[in-house]
XYZ file of C-alpha atoms in Angstrom:
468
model
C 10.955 -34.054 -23.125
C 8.185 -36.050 -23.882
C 4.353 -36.144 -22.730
C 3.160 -32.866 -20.858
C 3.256 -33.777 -16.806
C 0.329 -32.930 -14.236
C 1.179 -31.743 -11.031
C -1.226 -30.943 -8.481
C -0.513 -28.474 -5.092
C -3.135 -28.657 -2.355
C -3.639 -26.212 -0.403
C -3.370 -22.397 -1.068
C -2.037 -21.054 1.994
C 1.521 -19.598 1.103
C 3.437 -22.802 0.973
C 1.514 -23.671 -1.553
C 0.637 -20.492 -3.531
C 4.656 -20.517 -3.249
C 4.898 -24.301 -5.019
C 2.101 -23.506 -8.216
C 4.514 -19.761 -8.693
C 7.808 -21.537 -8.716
C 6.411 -24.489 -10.121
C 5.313 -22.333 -13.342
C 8.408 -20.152 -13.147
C 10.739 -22.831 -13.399
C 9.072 -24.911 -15.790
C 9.027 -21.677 -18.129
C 12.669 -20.897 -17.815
C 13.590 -24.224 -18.469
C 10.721 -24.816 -21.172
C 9.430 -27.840 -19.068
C 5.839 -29.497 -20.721
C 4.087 -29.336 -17.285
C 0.511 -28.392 -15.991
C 0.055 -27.372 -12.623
C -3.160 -27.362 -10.700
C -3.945 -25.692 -7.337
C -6.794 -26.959 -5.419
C -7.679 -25.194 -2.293
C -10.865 -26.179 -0.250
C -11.581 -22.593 1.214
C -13.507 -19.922 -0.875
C -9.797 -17.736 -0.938
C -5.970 -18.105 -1.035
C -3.406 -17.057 1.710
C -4.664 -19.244 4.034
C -3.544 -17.476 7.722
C -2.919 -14.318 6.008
C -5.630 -12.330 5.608
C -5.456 -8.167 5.238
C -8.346 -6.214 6.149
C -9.053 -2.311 5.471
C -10.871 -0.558 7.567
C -11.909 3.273 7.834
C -8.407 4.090 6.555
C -6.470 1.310 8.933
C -4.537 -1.605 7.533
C -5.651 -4.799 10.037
C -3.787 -7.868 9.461
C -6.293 -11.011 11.065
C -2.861 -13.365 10.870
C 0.781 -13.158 10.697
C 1.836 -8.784 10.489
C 5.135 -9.542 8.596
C 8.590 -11.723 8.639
C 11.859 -11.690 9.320
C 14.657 -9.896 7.164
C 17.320 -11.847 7.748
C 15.423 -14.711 6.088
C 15.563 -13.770 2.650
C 13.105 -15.760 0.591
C 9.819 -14.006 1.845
C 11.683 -10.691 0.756
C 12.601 -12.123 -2.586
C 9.081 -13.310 -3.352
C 7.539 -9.825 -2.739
C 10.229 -8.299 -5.277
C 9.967 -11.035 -7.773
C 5.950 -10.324 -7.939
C 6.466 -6.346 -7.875
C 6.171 -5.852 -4.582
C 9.482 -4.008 -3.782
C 8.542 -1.073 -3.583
C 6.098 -1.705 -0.958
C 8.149 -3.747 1.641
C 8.570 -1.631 5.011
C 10.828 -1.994 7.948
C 9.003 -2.028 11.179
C 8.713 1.276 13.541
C 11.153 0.014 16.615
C 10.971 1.248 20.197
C 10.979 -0.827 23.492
C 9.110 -3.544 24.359
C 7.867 -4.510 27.693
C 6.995 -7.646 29.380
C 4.110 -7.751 31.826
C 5.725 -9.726 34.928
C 3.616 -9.033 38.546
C 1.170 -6.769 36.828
C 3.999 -4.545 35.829
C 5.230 -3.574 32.743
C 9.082 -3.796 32.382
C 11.475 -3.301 30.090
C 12.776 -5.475 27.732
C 16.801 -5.503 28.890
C 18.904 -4.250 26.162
C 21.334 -6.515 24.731
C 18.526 -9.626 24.946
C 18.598 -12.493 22.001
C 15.553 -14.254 22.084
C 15.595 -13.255 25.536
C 19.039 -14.679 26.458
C 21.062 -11.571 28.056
C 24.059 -10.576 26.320
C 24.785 -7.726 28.198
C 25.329 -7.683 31.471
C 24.576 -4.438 33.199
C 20.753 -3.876 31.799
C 20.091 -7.491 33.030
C 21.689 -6.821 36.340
C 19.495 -3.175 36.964
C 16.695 -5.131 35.646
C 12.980 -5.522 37.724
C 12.062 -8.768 36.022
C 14.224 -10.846 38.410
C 15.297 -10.955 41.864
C 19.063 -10.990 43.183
C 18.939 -14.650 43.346
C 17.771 -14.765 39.655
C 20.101 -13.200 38.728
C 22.923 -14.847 40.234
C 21.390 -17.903 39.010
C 21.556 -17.493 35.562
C 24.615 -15.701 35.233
C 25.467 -19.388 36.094
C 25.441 -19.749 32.305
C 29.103 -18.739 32.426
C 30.130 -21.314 34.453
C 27.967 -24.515 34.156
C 29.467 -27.320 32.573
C 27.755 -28.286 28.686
C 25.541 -31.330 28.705
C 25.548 -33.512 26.169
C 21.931 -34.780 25.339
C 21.396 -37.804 22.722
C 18.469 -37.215 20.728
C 15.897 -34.100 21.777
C 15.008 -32.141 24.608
C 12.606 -29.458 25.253
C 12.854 -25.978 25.155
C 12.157 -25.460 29.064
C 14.528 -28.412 29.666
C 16.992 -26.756 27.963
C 17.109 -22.971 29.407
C 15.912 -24.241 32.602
C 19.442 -25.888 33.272
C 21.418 -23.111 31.680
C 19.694 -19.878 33.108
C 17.009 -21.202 35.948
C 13.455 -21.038 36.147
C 13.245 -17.185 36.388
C 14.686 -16.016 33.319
C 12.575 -18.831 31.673
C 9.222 -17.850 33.144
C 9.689 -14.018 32.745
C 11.481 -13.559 30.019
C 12.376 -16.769 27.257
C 8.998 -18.298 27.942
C 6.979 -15.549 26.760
C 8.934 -14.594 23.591
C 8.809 -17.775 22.682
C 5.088 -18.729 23.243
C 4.404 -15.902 21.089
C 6.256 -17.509 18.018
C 4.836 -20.973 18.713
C 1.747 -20.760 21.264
C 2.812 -23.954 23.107
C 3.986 -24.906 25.933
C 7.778 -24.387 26.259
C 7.922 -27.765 28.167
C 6.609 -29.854 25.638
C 8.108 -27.662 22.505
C 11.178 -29.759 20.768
C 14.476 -27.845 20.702
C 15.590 -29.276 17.965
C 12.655 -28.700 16.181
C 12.634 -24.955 16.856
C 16.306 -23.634 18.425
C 18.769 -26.136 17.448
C 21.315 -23.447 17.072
C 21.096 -22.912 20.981
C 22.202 -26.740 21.489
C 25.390 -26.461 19.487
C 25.775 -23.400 20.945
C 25.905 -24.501 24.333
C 28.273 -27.693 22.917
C 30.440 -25.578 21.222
C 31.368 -22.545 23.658
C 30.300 -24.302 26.787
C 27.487 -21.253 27.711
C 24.899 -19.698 25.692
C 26.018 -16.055 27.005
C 29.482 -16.597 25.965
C 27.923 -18.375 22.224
C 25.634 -14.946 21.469
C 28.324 -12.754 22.545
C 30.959 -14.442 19.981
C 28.413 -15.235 17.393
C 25.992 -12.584 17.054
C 26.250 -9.131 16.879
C 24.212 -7.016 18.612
C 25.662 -3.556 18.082
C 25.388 -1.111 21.213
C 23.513 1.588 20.477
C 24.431 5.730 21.408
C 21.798 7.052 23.693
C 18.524 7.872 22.069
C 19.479 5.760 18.705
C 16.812 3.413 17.308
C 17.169 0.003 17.331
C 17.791 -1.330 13.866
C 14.193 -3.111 12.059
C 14.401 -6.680 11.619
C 10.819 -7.183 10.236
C 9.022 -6.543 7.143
C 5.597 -5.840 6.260
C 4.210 -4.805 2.776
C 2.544 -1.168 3.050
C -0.787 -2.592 1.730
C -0.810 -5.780 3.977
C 0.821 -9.264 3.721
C -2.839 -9.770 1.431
C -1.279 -8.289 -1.377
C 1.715 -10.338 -1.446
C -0.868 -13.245 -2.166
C -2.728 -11.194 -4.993
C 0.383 -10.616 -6.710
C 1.245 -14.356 -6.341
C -1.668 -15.785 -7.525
C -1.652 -12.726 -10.597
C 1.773 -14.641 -11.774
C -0.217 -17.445 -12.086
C -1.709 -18.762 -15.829
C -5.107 -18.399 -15.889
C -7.179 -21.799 -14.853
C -4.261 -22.687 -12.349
C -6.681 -22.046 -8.979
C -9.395 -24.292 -8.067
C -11.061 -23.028 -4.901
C -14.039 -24.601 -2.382
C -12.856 -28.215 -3.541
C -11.559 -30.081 -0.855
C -9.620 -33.572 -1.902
C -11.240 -36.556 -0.227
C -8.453 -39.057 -0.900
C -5.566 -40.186 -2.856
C -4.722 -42.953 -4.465
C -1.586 -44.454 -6.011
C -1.030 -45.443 -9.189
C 0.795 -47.280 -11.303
C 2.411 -44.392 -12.759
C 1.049 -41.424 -10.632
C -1.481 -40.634 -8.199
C -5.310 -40.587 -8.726
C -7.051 -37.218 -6.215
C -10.771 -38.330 -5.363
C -12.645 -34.299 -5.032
C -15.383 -33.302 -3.032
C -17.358 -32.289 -6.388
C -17.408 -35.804 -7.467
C -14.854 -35.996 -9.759
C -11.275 -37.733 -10.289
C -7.992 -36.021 -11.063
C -4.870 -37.402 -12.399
C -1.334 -36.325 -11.602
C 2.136 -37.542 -12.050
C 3.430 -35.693 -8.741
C 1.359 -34.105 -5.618
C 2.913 -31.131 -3.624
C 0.741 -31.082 -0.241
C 0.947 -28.088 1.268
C -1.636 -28.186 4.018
C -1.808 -29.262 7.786
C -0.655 -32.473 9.050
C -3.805 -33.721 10.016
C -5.246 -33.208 6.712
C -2.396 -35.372 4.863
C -3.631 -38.247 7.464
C -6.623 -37.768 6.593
C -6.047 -37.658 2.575
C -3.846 -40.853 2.734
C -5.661 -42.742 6.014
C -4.716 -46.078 4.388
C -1.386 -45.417 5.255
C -0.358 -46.255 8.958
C 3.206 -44.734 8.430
C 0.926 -41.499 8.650
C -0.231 -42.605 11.911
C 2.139 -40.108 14.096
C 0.853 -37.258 12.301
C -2.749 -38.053 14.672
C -0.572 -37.538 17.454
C 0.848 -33.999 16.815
C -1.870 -31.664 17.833
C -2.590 -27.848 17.284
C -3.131 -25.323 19.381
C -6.166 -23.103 18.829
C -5.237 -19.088 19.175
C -7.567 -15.683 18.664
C -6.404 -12.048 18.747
C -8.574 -8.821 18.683
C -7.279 -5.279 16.916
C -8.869 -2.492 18.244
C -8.988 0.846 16.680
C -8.923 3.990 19.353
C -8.938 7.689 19.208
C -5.470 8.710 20.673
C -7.324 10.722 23.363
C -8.573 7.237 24.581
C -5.054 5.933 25.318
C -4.365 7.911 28.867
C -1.071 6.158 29.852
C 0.579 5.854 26.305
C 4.044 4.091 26.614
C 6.909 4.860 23.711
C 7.512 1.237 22.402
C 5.906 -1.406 20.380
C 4.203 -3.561 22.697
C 4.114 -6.010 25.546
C 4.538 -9.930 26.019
C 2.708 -11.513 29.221
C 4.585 -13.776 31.958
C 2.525 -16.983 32.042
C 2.289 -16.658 35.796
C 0.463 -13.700 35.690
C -3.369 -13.537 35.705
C -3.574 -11.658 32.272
C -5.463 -13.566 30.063
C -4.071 -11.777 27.214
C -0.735 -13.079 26.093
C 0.585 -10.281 24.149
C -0.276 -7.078 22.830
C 1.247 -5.093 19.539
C 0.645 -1.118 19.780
C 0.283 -1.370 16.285
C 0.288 2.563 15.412
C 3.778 2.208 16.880
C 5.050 -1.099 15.097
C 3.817 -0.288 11.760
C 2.820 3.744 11.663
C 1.363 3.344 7.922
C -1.332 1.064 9.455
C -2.740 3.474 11.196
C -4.830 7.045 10.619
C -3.216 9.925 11.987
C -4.438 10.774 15.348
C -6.098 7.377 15.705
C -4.230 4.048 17.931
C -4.316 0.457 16.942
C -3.474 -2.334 19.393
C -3.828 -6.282 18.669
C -4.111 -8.324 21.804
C -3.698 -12.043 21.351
C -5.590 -15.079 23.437
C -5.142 -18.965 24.032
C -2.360 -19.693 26.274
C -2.423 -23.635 25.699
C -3.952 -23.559 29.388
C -6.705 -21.341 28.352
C -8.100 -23.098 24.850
C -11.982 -22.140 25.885
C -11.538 -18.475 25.239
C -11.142 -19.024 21.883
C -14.582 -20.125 21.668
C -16.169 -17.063 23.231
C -18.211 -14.622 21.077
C -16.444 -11.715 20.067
C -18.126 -9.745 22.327
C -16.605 -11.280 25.508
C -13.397 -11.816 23.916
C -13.102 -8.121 23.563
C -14.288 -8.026 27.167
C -11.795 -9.444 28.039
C -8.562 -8.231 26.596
C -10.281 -4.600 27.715
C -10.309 -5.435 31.236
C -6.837 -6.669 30.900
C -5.771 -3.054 29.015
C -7.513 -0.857 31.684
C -4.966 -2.486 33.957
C -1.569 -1.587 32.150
C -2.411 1.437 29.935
C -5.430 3.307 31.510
C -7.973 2.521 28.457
C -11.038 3.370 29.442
C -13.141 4.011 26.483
C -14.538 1.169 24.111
C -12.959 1.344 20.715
C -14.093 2.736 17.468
C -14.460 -0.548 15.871
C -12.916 -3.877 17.049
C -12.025 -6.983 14.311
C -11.883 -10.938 16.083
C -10.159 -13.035 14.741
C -9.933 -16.945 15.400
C -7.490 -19.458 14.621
C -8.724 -22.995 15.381
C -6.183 -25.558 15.246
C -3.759 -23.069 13.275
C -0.702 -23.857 15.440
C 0.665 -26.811 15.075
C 2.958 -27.787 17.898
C 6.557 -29.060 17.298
C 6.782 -31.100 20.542
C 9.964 -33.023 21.605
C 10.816 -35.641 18.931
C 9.331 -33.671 16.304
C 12.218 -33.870 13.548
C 12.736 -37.296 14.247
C 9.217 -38.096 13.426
C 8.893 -36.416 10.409
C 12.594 -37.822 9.144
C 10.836 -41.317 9.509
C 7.405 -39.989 7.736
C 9.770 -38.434 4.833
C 11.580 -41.482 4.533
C 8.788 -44.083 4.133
C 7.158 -41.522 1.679
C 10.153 -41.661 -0.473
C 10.156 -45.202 -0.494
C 5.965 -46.191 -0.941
C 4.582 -42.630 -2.240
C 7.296 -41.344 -4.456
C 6.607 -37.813 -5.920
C 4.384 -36.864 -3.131
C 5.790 -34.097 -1.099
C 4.950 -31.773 2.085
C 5.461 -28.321 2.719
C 3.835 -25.725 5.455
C 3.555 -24.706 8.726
C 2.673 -28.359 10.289
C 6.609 -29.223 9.125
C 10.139 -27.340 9.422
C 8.977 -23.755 10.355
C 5.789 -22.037 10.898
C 7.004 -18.398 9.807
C 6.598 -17.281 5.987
C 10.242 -17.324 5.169
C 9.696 -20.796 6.267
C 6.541 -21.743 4.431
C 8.015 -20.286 1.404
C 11.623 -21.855 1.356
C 9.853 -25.374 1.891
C 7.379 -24.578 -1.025
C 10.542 -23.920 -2.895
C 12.063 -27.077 -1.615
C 9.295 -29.413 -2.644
C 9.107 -27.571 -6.183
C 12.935 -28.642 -6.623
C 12.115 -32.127 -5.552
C 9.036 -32.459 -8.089
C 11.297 -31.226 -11.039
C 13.957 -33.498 -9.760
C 11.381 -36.456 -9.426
C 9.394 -36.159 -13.148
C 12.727 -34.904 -15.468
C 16.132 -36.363 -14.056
């Protein structure tokens, strides 16, 4: 096999916690000579997911779990010993907070495309002409679009400007804080576009592709998110305890990178040099610019900016909840006055986080109109998403304890011509930095299954790069 090969990750959120474990794993299985080094410029790993316990709660400061249905995150946590632990989330209704009311989510809803008929006809959220205008769906010709649209674009013209505003536009600002006008369909929903081309209506597409079973009165609504009982924290504990000792660098941030004739030279904030034959680089976009600056095929990645987000979890006695509502929490119509975009009744969502007799809620702030809040101090923040509380569940009290949170920049935002961008950055990467490679949240999906399966990804292309 020859000379032993250095391989550097940066960045120790879970993309790259992901590349140094699979990295090692592989290289073991298939008794590979390679060293891998993970340099992270924080003082800890996990990057957005950070667990913190509290008086017997469970607080998660980031991301509260993933989806099932996309396997790798799942995989990881039993692979590391984590099985055991993983826990489906407690379902009930959720509302959405349109006019100042709370209303129910309509059953039969897929990303908040109706399905079902009859609950979206008795529903409050829209008027008769709402309706009638996006049951349309069934009817309107397909349009066929060359290159990308956006998201509003998009569901606008199939189900109107009502559904959109009180129902698809705040799911799906929760997912990807952005503006649903700006966000790239392709980038996020491309499955929606070939739906649309393939059955002519995305009502008819979800009711022949996906199956949302009907429930018997009173029956639960299946889980379709995971959490680990101890927090999403220990998923990155048991990561990084896979990992040979020396692998973890932390508070070292890398300046700049070089090419080399045969590899790449790292230039580190403590002064010194480090050598490596191939360079996973799993953090933000605008940090690979600013690694590799001398490269104006980078350029773009300047232009794709991230939003800045902030959420509060607040820890009640039950008694202080007078209008508690069975379900696991609310998303906010943009054309409301709410500041707060969303709130998770916690205690409901995931019961184990939560003391016995006690109520957790996390309320979430920074609509991409509303950027300043994020800056407040944490006591006006809390202030805030209070005032906004006393107006939909009766909370009247100040909490036990309250934990703020802020995400600056943390969202990056996959606006129309997104893929096509980073297609063209891939390609001339290829071609003038060969076994350099991306992976994260500033790429092809910001959830963890995400992260993780382009960790994997850019592992597989290393290997692939140094031994074939």
């Amino acid at each position: 096999m020859g000379e032993r090969k250095q391989v550097v990750v940066i960045g120790g959120g879970i993309s790259g916690l992901t590349s140094a474990y699979y990295l090692q794993k592989k290289a073991a299985e298939k008794d590979i000579p390679l060293d891998v080094s993970l340099i992270e410029a924080g003082s800890r790993l996990g990057g957005k997911i950070e667990t913190v316990k509290r008086d017997g709660f469970t607080i998660e400061r980031g991301p509260d779990s993933f989806l099932e249905r996309k396997e790798s995150a799942g995989r990881l946590a039993r692979e590391v010993g984590l099985g055991e632990e993983l826990v489906p989330n407690g379902t009930g209704q959720s509302y959405i907070l349109v006019n100042g009311r709370l209303h129910k989510m309509p059953a039969g809803s897929y990303m908040g495309i109706p399905t079902r008929i009859r609950p979206f006809l008795f529903s409050g959220l829209f008027t008769p002409a709402g309706k009638i205008r996006a049951s349309m769906d069934l009817v309107k010709s397909k349009k066929t679009v060359e290159g990308d649209q956006s998201l509003g674009l998009f569901f606008r013209r199939r189900l109107g400007n009502q559904v959109v505003e009180n129902l698809i536009e705040p799911l799906l600002s929760g997912i990807y804080a952005g503006d649903i006008d700006q966000l790239s369909l392709k980038a996020t929903f491309p499955q929606f576009y070939e739906m649309e081309q393939e059955h002519g209506s995305l009502i008819k597409g979800l009711r022949r592709t996906t199956s949302i079973p009907k429930r018997k009165k009173g029956e639960k609504k299946p889980s379709m998110f995971r959490t680990l009982k101890h927090g999403l924290s220990s998923l990155v504990d048991a990561v990084e305890e896979q990992l040979h000792p020396g692998t973890v660098q932390t508070g070292i941030k890398v300046n700049h990178i070089e090419k080399q004739d045969d590899g790449y030279q790292l230039m580190l904030s403590n002064g010194t040099v480090k050598e490596a034959d191939a360079v996973i680089m799993a953090v933000p976009h605008f940090a690979v610019q600013r690694m590799l600056s001398h490269y104006d095929f980078l350029e773009p990645f300047k232009e794709t900016n991230a939003t800045s987000v902030a959420n509060v979890a607040m820890a009640f006695d039950a008694s202080a909840v007078k209008k508690d509502i069975d379900g696991t929490g609310f998303v906010v119509s943009r054309n409301s006055d709410f500041r707060i975009t969303a709130c998770t009744w916690t205690h409901k969502k995931w019961p184990h986080s939560t003391p016995d007799g006690k109520v957790l809620l996390r309320c979430y702030v920074g609509k991409p109109s509303d950027q300043e809040i994020v800056t407040k101090t944490d006591e006006e923040i809390q202030e805030i998403v209070l005032k906004d509380l006393n107006k939909t569940m009766n909370i009247t009290d100040k909490p036990d304890f309250s934990v703020v949170t802020r995400w600056h920049d943390a969202m990056p935002q996959y606006k129309v011509g997104h893929k096509e961008k980073l297609e063209n950055i891939t390609a001339a990467m290829e071609k003038k930095l060969p076994g350099l490679y991306l992976a994260g949240g500033s790429y092809r999906g910001i959830g963890l299954p995400d992260c993780i399966d382009q960790g994997e990804a850019a592992v597989d292309k290393v290997l692939k790069h140094l031994f074939v």
